[in-house]
C-alpha cells in the first residue's frame, strides 16, 4: 500500500469497529457538518477517511473498544491542556477520567490546526471537542437503543454501559457492531453543566508523574539511532557579515568531528558526540570566525525616544476612535504620562533543541525525505518553511511535535529545528542540535520594547476621555510556510523575512484598548525592525539589516506592556481625581462580569496596608483581548529604602474564564502568570550594545547586566479567587492574568513610596535612584 | 585513540563507560558528566537547561552532594563515585520517593522541565540535613532561601521559568516532613 502524506487523508486502525467523528479544532469550521467527511473501510480493519477538498481543517475523535483517540494538531504546552480536554471528552461520554490517547502535532497524521498560542487551547479546542464527543455519544446511544430495543430517551449511561429496563449493554460491545464515520453534529445534545461529574473537578495532570520519575520523554530525549550532534556558531551581532572561518584543521582534527558547515552567515559543526561538537564550535578549541562588524542597532538607552521617532515608523494605525479629541480639547483637567517597557525574552528553561533526519532521497513508501522533531507551536507552518529552506516540497517534509520546556510563545524552537535540518542535509545523517544558553538568550526572538503616550480628561464623575498612543515593533514573526527567510537560519543564509505586519490589532496592540465605559482612542505607530525598501515600506531591504532585535509573539503579546500603561495611568487618574482606584474601576466598567472580578477583591482591598513607609498595595484589571477572560489583581509589597529592592509579599487574583474545567490546573496556570509577571515587572530586560545582545546568561554572577529572573525567595503568597460560570463557554487561561501584574505592582509601589514608576523593570537601581532623587 | 573509561555506581549498580578527554595534567578537559549520563548511560532525569551551572536542571547526586553535571568534567569524577539520578529515585518496586509523591500531590509543575533539579537538589539537601542530625522540618523561608542559593548550605540558584515556585516550595516542605518522619 502506498500512502502519500496528503494533508487531507487519515487512516485509523478501527479493529472490529469504531465511531469516528471529524471536526475542526479551530472553531471556525463548524461548516464541517455540511461537507461530510467520507469514510471507507479498508483492509486489516483500517478506516480511511478523506476530507473533501476545501473542507475546514479536520481533527478526529475515534472511539474503538480499545481506546479513545484524539487526532489533533494541538500541542501540549505544559499547562495541563490535555488533562482538561480529556475531562471534556469523558464528560460527554459519561466515562470517568481514563486514558484518552492524543496524537498531536504531526504533519503526517494531522492537518493544519493553526497554532497553539494565545492561551486558547481549551477555549477553542474544548468547545469543538465537546461537540465531537456529544456526536459520538449520540451514535453510541443510537446503537444502544437498537441493541436494547428501546427508545433512546429511555437509556441511562454510566461507567461504559447503557442500561434500560434492567438490561445492559457495554460500549465495547456496541463499538464492535460496525464502523461509522460522522461529521460533527452541531445539534447533538451536550450535557447540562449542572450534571457535570468530571468537568469542574481538580483532576491531576496525566503527564506529571512521568515528569517526576524521568519516564516522560521530552523532545530533548529524542535521539534516533545514528544521530549526530550539532552546534551552531552565530555571528557576534545581528548585522555582522562576511564570515571567514579559521582554524578549520584544528576543529577537524578533534576526534568525532564530522563536518564544519557554512552557508553564507549560517555556520555549524557536526560531530559524533555533543562534546566533540562543542569543542569544534568553541573558539578556544575549534573554529574561529572573523566577521565584518555591521551597523549598530538603535541603542538601548535611546529606545524610549527612538521608538517615538517617526523616522523609525513604517505605518500608523488608528485602532479605535470614539471621537475623544473634542472632549480632550474642551476639558480643563487633562493628564498625560509616558510609559516604557523593554525587550524581554521567553527564556525557556531548556535551551532549544531539535532533531532532523534529512535523507538524500524521499522514502519510496511515504514520500518523506526530511523528518524534523520540534517543540514548535505550529507544525504546518514550520514544515513549509523548512521545506523551502531545504529545497524540498512540503509533502516531503514531516514535522513531529514533541513537548519541550514551557515556551510562552514563539521562542527559539523553530529556529533550532531549521538549524538541525540544514546540518542534517549537509552531512546526510540525523542531527540533534542543542542550543547553548547563550544561543537562546542571544538569538531567540524577543517580546518587543514598547512606548506609550497616555492622555485623559477628568470630569466630576470620573474619566471622560482616554487616548493611548503606542509605539511598538511587531509581535509576530512566526515561521511562515511560504518563506524560509522567517527562520533564523534562512535569514543567515541571506533570505529575507516577511514584510512587517500592517496592523497592531490584537498583536503589539493587544489589550491597548480598554473595556471601561468612557470614550477612547487607540493609535499605534509600527516600528521598523530592520531597514526597509522605503520610508513607509514594511518590506525588508537586502542585505537584511536590523535596527532593533527581532521580536515576536511572547506571552500576551503587547498586552503586558499595554496593560502596564493602561492600568498605571488609570491609577494616576484615580489619584488625581481623589477617587478610590478600585471603586473608580468598578464605576467605570459596564460589564457585570468585569465588575464581579473587581468586587471579589473588595474585602482584601479594604483591609490593605494604609500605604507609605515603604509598604503599599495596588490593584489592576483587564479583560484579556478585550473580549475574553476577566482578571482583577491585588498586589501588596514593600520597598527596601536602603537597597531599592521591591519585595512582593502577597497577590490575590480574581479570575473569571467562564466554565472552569479543572480548578487546580487553572490555579496552577494563574500562579505561573503571577510569578512570571512579577519577574518581568521587577527584573527582566534584554541588554545589548552595538548590534550584539550582551545579556547571554541567567545570572548576575556573570559579569555585566544579565537576564536576571525571579528567585524562589522573591515569590509571594498567592491566592486565586475563581469565579466559575458553568453556563458560559470556557475561556483561555494561559495568559490573561500576566497582564495585570505590572500595573498592580506599579500602583502598589506608588502607594508605598509616593513615586510613580513609568518604566520597567523596577530594578533596585532604578528604584533607589528615584527614592534618592 | 582509545578513550579513557570511568566506572561508577549509578543508582546502585556498577556501570562503566568511556568518556572523551583531551589534554593532560592541568590542561586536561573532558566530557561533562551530564552528556556522559544522558548520551552513554541512557539517563533522562538530568537535563540541559543552561550548561553554565546557573539553573539546576542538570542536578545529580555525586557522593551525596547536589552536583551541576553540566559543568562537571568526567576526569574529575572518581572511579567508584556514587551517582544518583532522578531515573533511579523511586524504590526498586516503583514506589515513588516522598519528594516525587509530594510533587505529584501538589501538582508542582507546569512544563516540568525544572523538576529534576528541584527534586534532586532538595533530596541532597534534606538527606544531608538528616544525616547531620538535623531533624527539624525546614521552614518555608529556609526552603525558599535554599532554592535561591541564599542559604548557608547552598549558594546555587535553582530556576523555574513557568512560575510554579509556591507549589514547589510546598512540595519540598511536605516531603521533608515525611522524610524526617
Ligand atoms: S544545565 Fe546545569 S545548571 Fe543549568
Ligand atoms: S515547570 Fe516549567 S520550568 Fe518549572
Short mmCIF file of C-alpha atoms in Angstrom, two decimals, chain A residues 222-573:
data_model
loop_
_atom_site.label_atom_id
_atom_site.label_comp_id
_atom_site.label_asym_id
_atom_site.label_seq_id
_atom_site.Cartn_x
_atom_site.Cartn_y
_atom_site.Cartn_z
CA UNK A 222 14.58 12.05 21.27
CA UNK A 223 17.78 10.68 19.79
CA UNK A 224 17.13 8.28 16.88
CA UNK A 225 19.80 5.64 16.26
CA UNK A 226 22.81 7.03 14.43
CA UNK A 227 22.08 10.62 15.39
CA UNK A 228 25.00 13.01 15.21
CA UNK A 229 25.31 16.13 17.33
CA UNK A 230 25.37 19.69 16.07
CA UNK A 231 26.24 23.08 17.47
CA UNK A 232 25.75 26.43 15.80
CA UNK A 233 28.18 29.32 15.70
CA UNK A 234 26.34 32.61 15.49
CA UNK A 235 27.62 35.97 14.28
CA UNK A 236 28.87 38.34 17.00
CA UNK A 237 25.97 40.69 16.29
CA UNK A 238 22.71 40.99 14.35
CA UNK A 239 24.33 42.72 11.40
CA UNK A 240 27.80 41.16 11.24
CA UNK A 241 28.71 39.89 7.77
CA UNK A 242 31.29 38.12 5.63
CA UNK A 243 32.47 35.42 8.00
CA UNK A 244 35.84 33.86 7.41
CA UNK A 245 36.40 30.59 9.21
CA UNK A 246 39.84 29.98 10.67
CA UNK A 247 41.38 27.03 12.50
CA UNK A 248 39.37 24.62 10.39
CA UNK A 249 42.08 21.98 10.60
CA UNK A 250 42.20 22.27 14.37
CA UNK A 251 38.44 21.62 14.52
CA UNK A 252 38.56 18.76 12.05
CA UNK A 253 41.35 17.10 14.00
CA UNK A 254 39.07 16.69 17.02
CA UNK A 255 38.05 13.05 17.39
CA UNK A 256 34.50 12.58 16.20
CA UNK A 257 34.13 15.79 14.23
CA UNK A 258 32.23 15.06 11.03
CA UNK A 259 31.83 18.42 9.36
CA UNK A 260 32.04 22.16 9.63
CA UNK A 261 29.13 23.60 7.66
CA UNK A 262 28.91 27.10 6.30
CA UNK A 263 26.15 28.56 4.13
CA UNK A 264 26.62 32.30 3.96
CA UNK A 265 26.28 33.52 7.56
CA UNK A 266 24.94 30.20 8.84
CA UNK A 267 27.74 28.24 10.48
CA UNK A 268 27.53 24.96 12.38
CA UNK A 269 29.53 21.92 13.27
CA UNK A 270 28.54 18.27 13.37
CA UNK A 271 30.21 15.52 15.36
CA UNK A 272 29.55 12.07 16.71
CA UNK A 273 29.20 13.36 20.27
CA UNK A 274 28.00 16.51 21.98
CA UNK A 275 31.37 17.19 23.49
CA UNK A 276 33.24 16.88 20.22
CA UNK A 277 30.70 19.23 18.61
CA UNK A 278 31.06 21.66 21.50
CA UNK A 279 34.84 21.68 21.16
CA UNK A 280 34.73 22.11 17.41
CA UNK A 281 32.38 25.09 17.84
CA UNK A 282 34.39 26.73 20.60
CA UNK A 283 36.81 29.48 19.56
CA UNK A 284 39.33 28.25 22.12
CA UNK A 285 39.48 24.64 20.87
CA UNK A 286 37.83 24.61 17.43
CA UNK A 287 37.00 27.01 14.65
CA UNK A 288 37.45 30.73 14.95
CA UNK A 289 35.38 33.05 12.81
CA UNK A 290 36.26 36.57 11.80
CA UNK A 291 33.37 38.84 10.82
CA UNK A 292 32.93 42.30 9.42
CA UNK A 293 31.16 44.35 12.00
CA UNK A 294 27.71 45.53 10.97
CA UNK A 295 25.75 48.69 11.72
CA UNK A 296 24.72 49.19 15.33
CA UNK A 297 21.11 48.79 16.43
CA UNK A 298 19.19 51.71 17.86
CA UNK A 299 20.94 51.97 21.18
CA UNK A 300 19.16 50.56 24.19
CA UNK A 301 19.32 53.78 26.18
CA UNK A 302 17.78 55.69 23.26
CA UNK A 303 14.79 53.38 22.83
CA UNK A 304 12.14 55.49 24.56
CA UNK A 305 12.96 58.41 22.26
CA UNK A 306 13.73 56.40 19.16
CA UNK A 307 10.50 54.40 19.30
CA UNK A 308 8.62 57.71 19.17
CA UNK A 309 10.68 59.00 16.25
CA UNK A 310 8.65 58.95 13.01
CA UNK A 311 11.83 58.03 11.11
CA UNK A 312 11.56 54.60 12.75
CA UNK A 313 7.90 54.02 11.83
CA UNK A 314 6.61 52.35 8.70
CA UNK A 315 2.92 52.77 9.45
CA UNK A 316 0.42 54.29 11.82
CA UNK A 317 -2.84 52.58 12.63
CA UNK A 318 -5.80 54.08 14.41
CA UNK A 319 -7.26 51.02 16.11
CA UNK A 320 -10.19 52.78 17.61
CA UNK A 321 -11.56 56.29 17.93
CA UNK A 322 -14.75 57.12 19.77
CA UNK A 323 -14.24 60.79 18.98
CA UNK A 324 -12.25 61.82 22.02
CA UNK A 325 -10.49 64.86 20.55
CA UNK A 326 -13.30 67.37 21.26
CA UNK A 327 -13.71 66.07 24.82
CA UNK A 328 -9.99 66.41 25.49
CA UNK A 329 -9.92 69.85 23.91
CA UNK A 330 -12.85 71.06 25.99
CA UNK A 331 -11.65 69.65 29.30
CA UNK A 332 -9.86 71.77 31.85
CA UNK A 333 -8.41 68.73 33.60
CA UNK A 334 -6.22 66.76 31.19
CA UNK A 335 -3.45 64.46 32.32
CA UNK A 336 -0.65 62.98 30.25
CA UNK A 337 2.02 60.40 31.00
CA UNK A 338 4.61 58.40 29.13
CA UNK A 339 5.43 54.77 29.75
CA UNK A 340 8.07 52.35 28.51
CA UNK A 341 8.81 48.63 28.76
CA UNK A 342 11.97 46.96 27.46
CA UNK A 343 12.74 43.96 25.28
CA UNK A 344 12.10 40.77 27.22
CA UNK A 345 12.68 37.15 26.40
CA UNK A 346 10.70 33.94 26.67
CA UNK A 347 13.76 32.36 28.22
CA UNK A 348 12.58 28.79 28.11
CA UNK A 349 14.07 26.63 30.85
CA UNK A 350 15.67 24.12 28.48
CA UNK A 351 17.73 25.73 25.75
CA UNK A 352 16.16 24.95 22.37
CA UNK A 353 16.76 21.54 20.90
CA UNK A 354 15.72 19.79 17.71
CA UNK A 355 16.43 16.67 15.72
CA UNK A 356 16.29 16.45 11.94
CA UNK A 357 16.78 13.48 9.67
CA UNK A 358 17.17 14.67 6.11
CA UNK A 359 17.77 11.88 3.59
CA UNK A 360 19.33 12.13 0.15
CA UNK A 361 16.11 10.85 -1.44
CA UNK A 362 12.46 10.51 -0.44
CA UNK A 363 11.29 7.32 1.20
CA UNK A 364 9.68 5.27 -1.60
CA UNK A 365 6.67 4.37 0.55
CA UNK A 366 5.88 7.62 2.30
CA UNK A 367 7.47 10.21 0.06
CA UNK A 368 9.09 11.72 3.15
CA UNK A 369 12.63 12.96 2.74
CA UNK A 370 13.06 15.06 5.85
CA UNK A 371 11.74 14.32 9.33
CA UNK A 372 12.02 17.00 11.99
CA UNK A 373 11.25 16.71 15.69
CA UNK A 374 10.45 20.08 17.22
CA UNK A 375 8.67 21.78 20.10
CA UNK A 376 7.10 24.18 17.60
CA UNK A 377 3.70 25.77 18.18
CA UNK A 378 2.80 25.32 14.53
CA UNK A 379 3.86 22.13 12.78
CA UNK A 380 2.37 23.03 9.42
CA UNK A 381 3.99 26.45 9.09
CA UNK A 382 7.32 25.07 10.22
CA UNK A 383 7.04 22.24 7.70
CA UNK A 384 6.57 24.70 4.86
CA UNK A 385 9.37 26.97 5.97
CA UNK A 386 11.81 24.10 6.40
CA UNK A 387 10.82 22.61 3.06
CA UNK A 388 11.72 25.92 1.44
CA UNK A 389 14.97 26.07 3.36
CA UNK A 390 15.96 22.59 2.19
CA UNK A 391 14.65 22.98 -1.35
CA UNK A 392 12.06 20.23 -0.87
CA UNK A 393 8.32 20.16 -1.38
CA UNK A 394 6.27 20.43 1.82
CA UNK A 395 4.89 16.93 1.17
CA UNK A 396 8.42 15.58 1.50
CA UNK A 397 8.84 17.06 4.98
CA UNK A 398 7.35 15.64 8.13
CA UNK A 399 7.38 17.73 11.31
CA UNK A 400 6.63 15.90 14.52
CA UNK A 401 5.74 17.85 17.62
CA UNK A 402 7.41 16.75 20.83
CA UNK A 403 6.97 18.61 24.08
CA UNK A 404 9.78 20.94 25.08
CA UNK A 405 10.09 23.10 28.18
CA UNK A 406 7.44 25.81 28.60
CA UNK A 407 7.83 28.36 25.82
CA UNK A 408 5.24 31.13 26.47
CA UNK A 409 5.07 31.94 22.79
CA UNK A 410 7.27 31.78 19.72
CA UNK A 411 10.75 31.24 21.11
CA UNK A 412 13.86 29.59 19.72
CA UNK A 413 12.44 26.15 18.97
CA UNK A 414 11.50 26.76 15.32
CA UNK A 415 14.86 28.31 14.53
CA UNK A 416 16.64 25.44 16.23
CA UNK A 417 14.69 22.98 14.08
CA UNK A 418 15.86 24.83 10.98
CA UNK A 419 19.46 24.61 12.22
CA UNK A 420 19.12 20.86 12.66
CA UNK A 421 17.57 20.48 9.21
CA UNK A 422 20.36 22.38 7.46
CA UNK A 423 23.07 20.47 9.29
CA UNK A 424 21.41 17.12 8.67
CA UNK A 425 21.05 17.87 4.99
CA UNK A 426 24.71 18.87 4.84
CA UNK A 427 26.00 15.64 6.40
CA UNK A 428 23.34 13.17 5.21
CA UNK A 429 22.61 11.81 8.68
CA UNK A 430 20.23 12.63 11.51
CA UNK A 431 21.50 15.55 13.58
CA UNK A 432 20.42 16.73 17.01
CA UNK A 433 21.12 20.38 17.71
CA UNK A 434 21.40 21.54 21.28
CA UNK A 435 21.49 25.31 21.57
CA UNK A 436 23.62 26.67 24.35
CA UNK A 437 22.16 29.13 26.82
CA UNK A 438 23.97 31.97 25.06
CA UNK A 439 22.39 30.91 21.73
CA UNK A 440 18.96 31.10 23.32
CA UNK A 441 19.49 34.32 25.24
CA UNK A 442 21.25 35.99 22.36
CA UNK A 443 19.14 34.88 19.40
CA UNK A 444 15.65 33.83 20.38
CA UNK A 445 13.04 36.25 19.02
CA UNK A 446 12.07 38.57 21.88
CA UNK A 447 8.99 40.31 23.11
CA UNK A 448 9.20 43.89 21.87
CA UNK A 449 10.07 47.06 23.73
CA UNK A 450 7.08 49.41 23.69
CA UNK A 451 6.48 53.06 24.47
CA UNK A 452 3.15 54.63 25.36
CA UNK A 453 1.79 58.19 25.38
CA UNK A 454 -1.29 58.40 27.56
CA UNK A 455 -3.74 61.29 27.71
CA UNK A 456 -7.05 61.53 29.53
CA UNK A 457 -9.58 64.04 30.73
CA UNK A 458 -11.20 64.04 34.15
CA UNK A 459 -14.65 65.36 34.91
CA UNK A 460 -16.62 65.48 38.13
CA UNK A 461 -17.91 61.92 37.63
CA UNK A 462 -14.64 60.33 36.60
CA UNK A 463 -12.74 59.81 33.37
CA UNK A 464 -14.42 61.44 30.37
CA UNK A 465 -11.98 60.66 27.55
CA UNK A 466 -8.92 58.47 27.11
CA UNK A 467 -6.21 58.27 24.49
CA UNK A 468 -3.46 55.69 24.21
CA UNK A 469 -0.74 56.01 21.59
CA UNK A 470 1.60 53.04 21.37
CA UNK A 471 4.95 52.69 19.63
CA UNK A 472 5.67 49.06 19.08
CA UNK A 473 7.63 46.60 16.96
CA UNK A 474 5.89 43.52 15.61
CA UNK A 475 4.54 40.86 17.95
CA UNK A 476 4.50 38.20 15.26
CA UNK A 477 7.43 36.90 13.30
CA UNK A 478 6.45 33.25 13.41
CA UNK A 479 7.63 30.95 10.66
CA UNK A 480 5.61 31.31 7.51
CA UNK A 481 5.05 28.19 5.43
CA UNK A 482 5.93 30.06 2.28
CA UNK A 483 9.08 31.83 3.41
CA UNK A 484 12.19 30.15 4.85
CA UNK A 485 13.52 33.67 5.46
CA UNK A 486 11.22 33.71 8.51
CA UNK A 487 13.60 31.23 10.15
CA UNK A 488 16.85 32.49 11.63
CA UNK A 489 18.88 30.03 9.58
CA UNK A 490 17.14 31.26 6.44
CA UNK A 491 17.94 34.86 7.26
CA UNK A 492 21.55 33.93 7.97
CA UNK A 493 21.64 32.22 4.58
CA UNK A 494 20.74 35.56 3.04
CA UNK A 495 16.96 35.18 2.66
CA UNK A 496 14.68 37.98 3.73
CA UNK A 497 11.98 37.70 6.39
CA UNK A 498 8.34 38.55 5.64
CA UNK A 499 7.30 42.20 5.47
CA UNK A 500 6.27 43.60 8.83
CA UNK A 501 2.56 43.33 9.61
CA UNK A 502 0.15 46.06 8.53
CA UNK A 503 -1.64 46.27 11.85
CA UNK A 504 -1.21 46.22 15.59
CA UNK A 505 -4.69 44.88 16.27
CA UNK A 506 -4.56 42.01 18.73
CA UNK A 507 -0.82 41.87 18.24
CA UNK A 508 1.52 44.54 19.58
CA UNK A 509 -1.74 46.37 20.25
CA UNK A 510 -3.33 43.54 22.18
CA UNK A 511 -5.14 45.00 25.17
CA UNK A 512 -4.19 48.52 24.18
CA UNK A 513 -7.92 49.30 24.10
CA UNK A 514 -9.61 49.23 27.48
CA UNK A 515 -13.07 47.92 28.32
CA UNK A 516 -14.02 50.84 30.54
CA UNK A 517 -17.14 52.70 29.51
CA UNK A 518 -15.58 56.06 28.67
CA UNK A 519 -14.75 57.03 25.07
CA UNK A 520 -11.26 56.14 23.93
CA UNK A 521 -8.85 56.40 21.08
CA UNK A 522 -6.03 53.95 20.35
CA UNK A 523 -3.34 54.71 17.83
CA UNK A 524 -0.34 52.56 17.07
CA UNK A 525 2.94 53.52 15.43
CA UNK A 526 4.59 50.45 13.98
CA UNK A 527 8.34 50.25 14.31
CA UNK A 528 10.76 49.26 11.58
CA UNK A 529 12.59 46.25 12.95
CA UNK A 530 15.01 46.37 10.03
CA UNK A 531 15.89 48.62 7.12
CA UNK A 532 13.06 48.58 4.61
CA UNK A 533 12.71 49.40 0.95
CA UNK A 534 11.36 52.89 1.60
CA UNK A 535 10.23 55.30 4.30
CA UNK A 536 6.73 53.82 4.53
CA UNK A 537 7.70 50.33 3.44
CA UNK A 538 7.26 47.28 5.64
CA UNK A 539 9.38 45.08 3.36
CA UNK A 540 12.97 44.31 4.32
CA UNK A 541 15.69 45.57 2.05
CA UNK A 542 18.70 43.46 1.18
CA UNK A 543 21.02 42.76 2.81
CA UNK A 544 18.91 42.34 5.92
CA UNK A 545 19.98 44.98 8.44
CA UNK A 546 18.31 45.08 11.80
CA UNK A 547 17.52 48.32 13.64
CA UNK A 548 16.35 46.54 16.78
CA UNK A 549 16.48 42.89 17.85
CA UNK A 550 13.97 40.60 16.14
CA UNK A 551 10.65 40.48 18.02
CA UNK A 552 7.69 38.17 18.02
CA UNK A 553 4.82 36.65 19.97
CA UNK A 554 5.56 36.42 23.66
CA UNK A 555 3.04 35.70 26.39
CA UNK A 556 0.10 38.10 25.92
CA UNK A 557 1.96 39.87 23.06
CA UNK A 558 1.76 43.64 23.51
CA UNK A 559 -0.77 43.11 26.29
CA UNK A 560 1.79 43.05 29.08
CA UNK A 561 3.15 46.46 28.16
CA UNK A 562 -0.18 47.96 27.10
CA UNK A 563 -1.90 46.91 30.31
CA UNK A 564 1.00 48.27 32.34
CA UNK A 565 0.44 51.67 30.75
CA UNK A 566 -3.35 51.47 30.94
CA UNK A 567 -3.65 50.29 34.50
CA UNK A 568 -0.90 52.55 35.84
CA UNK A 569 -2.41 55.53 34.12
CA UNK A 570 -5.87 54.65 35.39
CA UNK A 571 -4.39 54.72 38.87
CA UNK A 572 -2.83 58.11 38.20
CA UNK A 573 -6.22 59.42 37.16
#
